[in-house]
Steps between C-alpha positions, in 0.01 A plus 500: 500500500282404208603524136270679261610422146501823299666364183496145370768350279289564189434862601872557559571360152241736346635802689856410401401473134314833514800673661727351231274648229503839675880491523526408132270790406708740708835375370394416142768731354779329694705198398578396855357541850634407841268350761655570841321283756535561872608175666340261570140515377546810286767319302277193456222730378750670261591155361131428436456835322815430294357165385180673383691783330707246305176337376331821385781733390835518322650684799826368633439460874778507758434402860667671793462385859491783752597414856397754761507477877130551577566562873769757420427623145743791513788252479641466147312248292651244263399424144587192295582725202768767490380858455651502149273207406180697560618855428317675215233231482137476601468355851201372694542458876282206610373392842219273615325728752516877538433562871641822644721571200821487706663216306399642164612858575846389617538276196390785273760723663772252401394495135478881478881512506506337156380661177196304379285547187179426693442392857173338615379293794284187509336318791255215528312650799483870590378542859441877511684554833788711380739696719685626193387664176553191287258334262483189291479573127380144436301311764302180519249620760450790738383391839382718785590318819532591865849566632469182713439276199786345307515398136717201417581372152607137467687383190559128550729272299206314343377818334198523730506861612251696707469813709317522831400749763558414864 
């Protein structure tokens, strides 16, 4: 399988910064927001957005790691924050790639049990192959791919990130 790079490290940085600005514009009236990143890559992406938000806004940003069983998403998911810690706040659910929408819709279902001021979703890559009526409010790129193609996002320890199509 060959790798077709669809986002370079610099492009991911630009998209992350743009999403951070969009989040700030949407949550400008809030004092605090919670970025809930779906483990593993969604949480890494949420951390990157949080770093940008801290540079450009006075928002207090809390990070929450969301662990969901992607093979069996109807199982209860775990969050690194207690429900009381994100109740009545603005929350952005973050993932790296929106494929069929299964992971995102089950994660959204979890957060609907908690009263939130605003609830939005953010993804780096939106693939347009949804099984569920879920959308990304903030997205880096929309990509029309065949069902046989796969999008992978790599966030390495050296800060050299990229996304590719295989």
